[in-house]
């Protein structure tokens, strides 16, 4: 994680990630990383993926 991503997560609770690379398939993708807390107050990270338009 870069400093910019951490700052964005702490300020807004989300950060847009571009050109992430899949270890399993080697392909790149875009995603939004979301930061939240659980019932115990611990950090919980979640990723959302944009809808892909089928051609």
PDB file of C-alpha atoms in Angstrom:
ATOM      1  CA  UNK A   1       0.000   0.000   0.000  1.00  0.00           C
ATOM      2  CA  UNK A   2       1.235   3.441  -0.811  1.00  0.00           C
ATOM      3  CA  UNK A   3       1.039   6.412   1.523  1.00  0.00           C
ATOM      4  CA  UNK A   4      -1.533   7.988  -0.800  1.00  0.00           C
ATOM      5  CA  UNK A   5      -3.809   4.927  -0.601  1.00  0.00           C
ATOM      6  CA  UNK A   6      -3.565   4.838   3.207  1.00  0.00           C
ATOM      7  CA  UNK A   7      -4.391   8.545   3.473  1.00  0.00           C
ATOM      8  CA  UNK A   8      -7.388   8.134   1.165  1.00  0.00           C
ATOM      9  CA  UNK A   9      -8.658   5.137   3.179  1.00  0.00           C
ATOM     10  CA  UNK A  10      -8.344   7.004   6.471  1.00  0.00           C
ATOM     11  CA  UNK A  11      -9.962  10.181   5.126  1.00  0.00           C
ATOM     12  CA  UNK A  12     -12.818   8.730   3.075  1.00  0.00           C
ATOM     13  CA  UNK A  13     -13.015   5.025   3.957  1.00  0.00           C
ATOM     14  CA  UNK A  14     -12.303   3.979   0.383  1.00  0.00           C
ATOM     15  CA  UNK A  15      -9.582   4.078  -2.250  1.00  0.00           C
ATOM     16  CA  UNK A  16      -9.747   3.359  -5.963  1.00  0.00           C
ATOM     17  CA  UNK A  17      -7.100   0.942  -7.122  1.00  0.00           C
ATOM     18  CA  UNK A  18      -6.027   0.747 -10.756  1.00  0.00           C
ATOM     19  CA  UNK A  19      -4.204  -2.011 -12.583  1.00  0.00           C
ATOM     20  CA  UNK A  20      -3.986  -4.476  -9.683  1.00  0.00           C
ATOM     21  CA  UNK A  21      -2.404  -7.769 -10.727  1.00  0.00           C
ATOM     22  CA  UNK A  22      -3.910 -11.166  -9.984  1.00  0.00           C
ATOM     23  CA  UNK A  23      -1.263 -13.550  -8.642  1.00  0.00           C
ATOM     24  CA  UNK A  24      -3.265 -16.548  -9.773  1.00  0.00           C
ATOM     25  CA  UNK A  25      -4.027 -15.474 -13.352  1.00  0.00           C
ATOM     26  CA  UNK A  26      -1.536 -12.659 -13.993  1.00  0.00           C
ATOM     27  CA  UNK A  27      -4.292 -10.376 -15.321  1.00  0.00           C
ATOM     28  CA  UNK A  28      -4.868  -6.791 -14.214  1.00  0.00           C
ATOM     29  CA  UNK A  29      -8.097  -5.344 -12.824  1.00  0.00           C
ATOM     30  CA  UNK A  30      -9.503  -2.200 -11.186  1.00  0.00           C
ATOM     31  CA  UNK A  31     -11.166  -2.274  -7.766  1.00  0.00           C
ATOM     32  CA  UNK A  32     -12.273  -0.119  -4.871  1.00  0.00           C
ATOM     33  CA  UNK A  33     -10.774  -0.928  -1.478  1.00  0.00           C
ATOM     34  CA  UNK A  34     -13.163  -0.202   1.407  1.00  0.00           C
ATOM     35  CA  UNK A  35     -12.224   0.212   5.071  1.00  0.00           C
ATOM     36  CA  UNK A  36     -14.755  -0.435   7.830  1.00  0.00           C
ATOM     37  CA  UNK A  37     -14.798  -1.732  11.397  1.00  0.00           C
ATOM     38  CA  UNK A  38     -16.435  -4.828  12.816  1.00  0.00           C
ATOM     39  CA  UNK A  39     -18.432  -5.168  16.043  1.00  0.00           C
ATOM     40  CA  UNK A  40     -15.199  -5.346  18.056  1.00  0.00           C
ATOM     41  CA  UNK A  41     -13.786  -2.177  16.477  1.00  0.00           C
ATOM     42  CA  UNK A  42     -11.202  -4.015  14.382  1.00  0.00           C
ATOM     43  CA  UNK A  43     -10.435  -2.903  10.841  1.00  0.00           C
ATOM     44  CA  UNK A  44     -12.140  -4.826   8.058  1.00  0.00           C
ATOM     45  CA  UNK A  45     -11.095  -4.452   4.425  1.00  0.00           C
ATOM     46  CA  UNK A  46     -13.366  -5.295   1.507  1.00  0.00           C
ATOM     47  CA  UNK A  47     -12.905  -4.998  -2.244  1.00  0.00           C
ATOM     48  CA  UNK A  48     -15.582  -4.059  -4.753  1.00  0.00           C
ATOM     49  CA  UNK A  49     -15.161  -4.556  -8.463  1.00  0.00           C
ATOM     50  CA  UNK A  50     -16.783  -2.360 -11.114  1.00  0.00           C
ATOM     51  CA  UNK A  51     -19.398  -3.934 -13.338  1.00  0.00           C
ATOM     52  CA  UNK A  52     -17.838  -5.115 -16.549  1.00  0.00           C
ATOM     53  CA  UNK A  53     -19.735  -4.342 -19.711  1.00  0.00           C
ATOM     54  CA  UNK A  54     -20.012  -7.372 -21.931  1.00  0.00           C
ATOM     55  CA  UNK A  55     -19.240  -6.901 -25.589  1.00  0.00           C
TER      56      UNK A  55
END
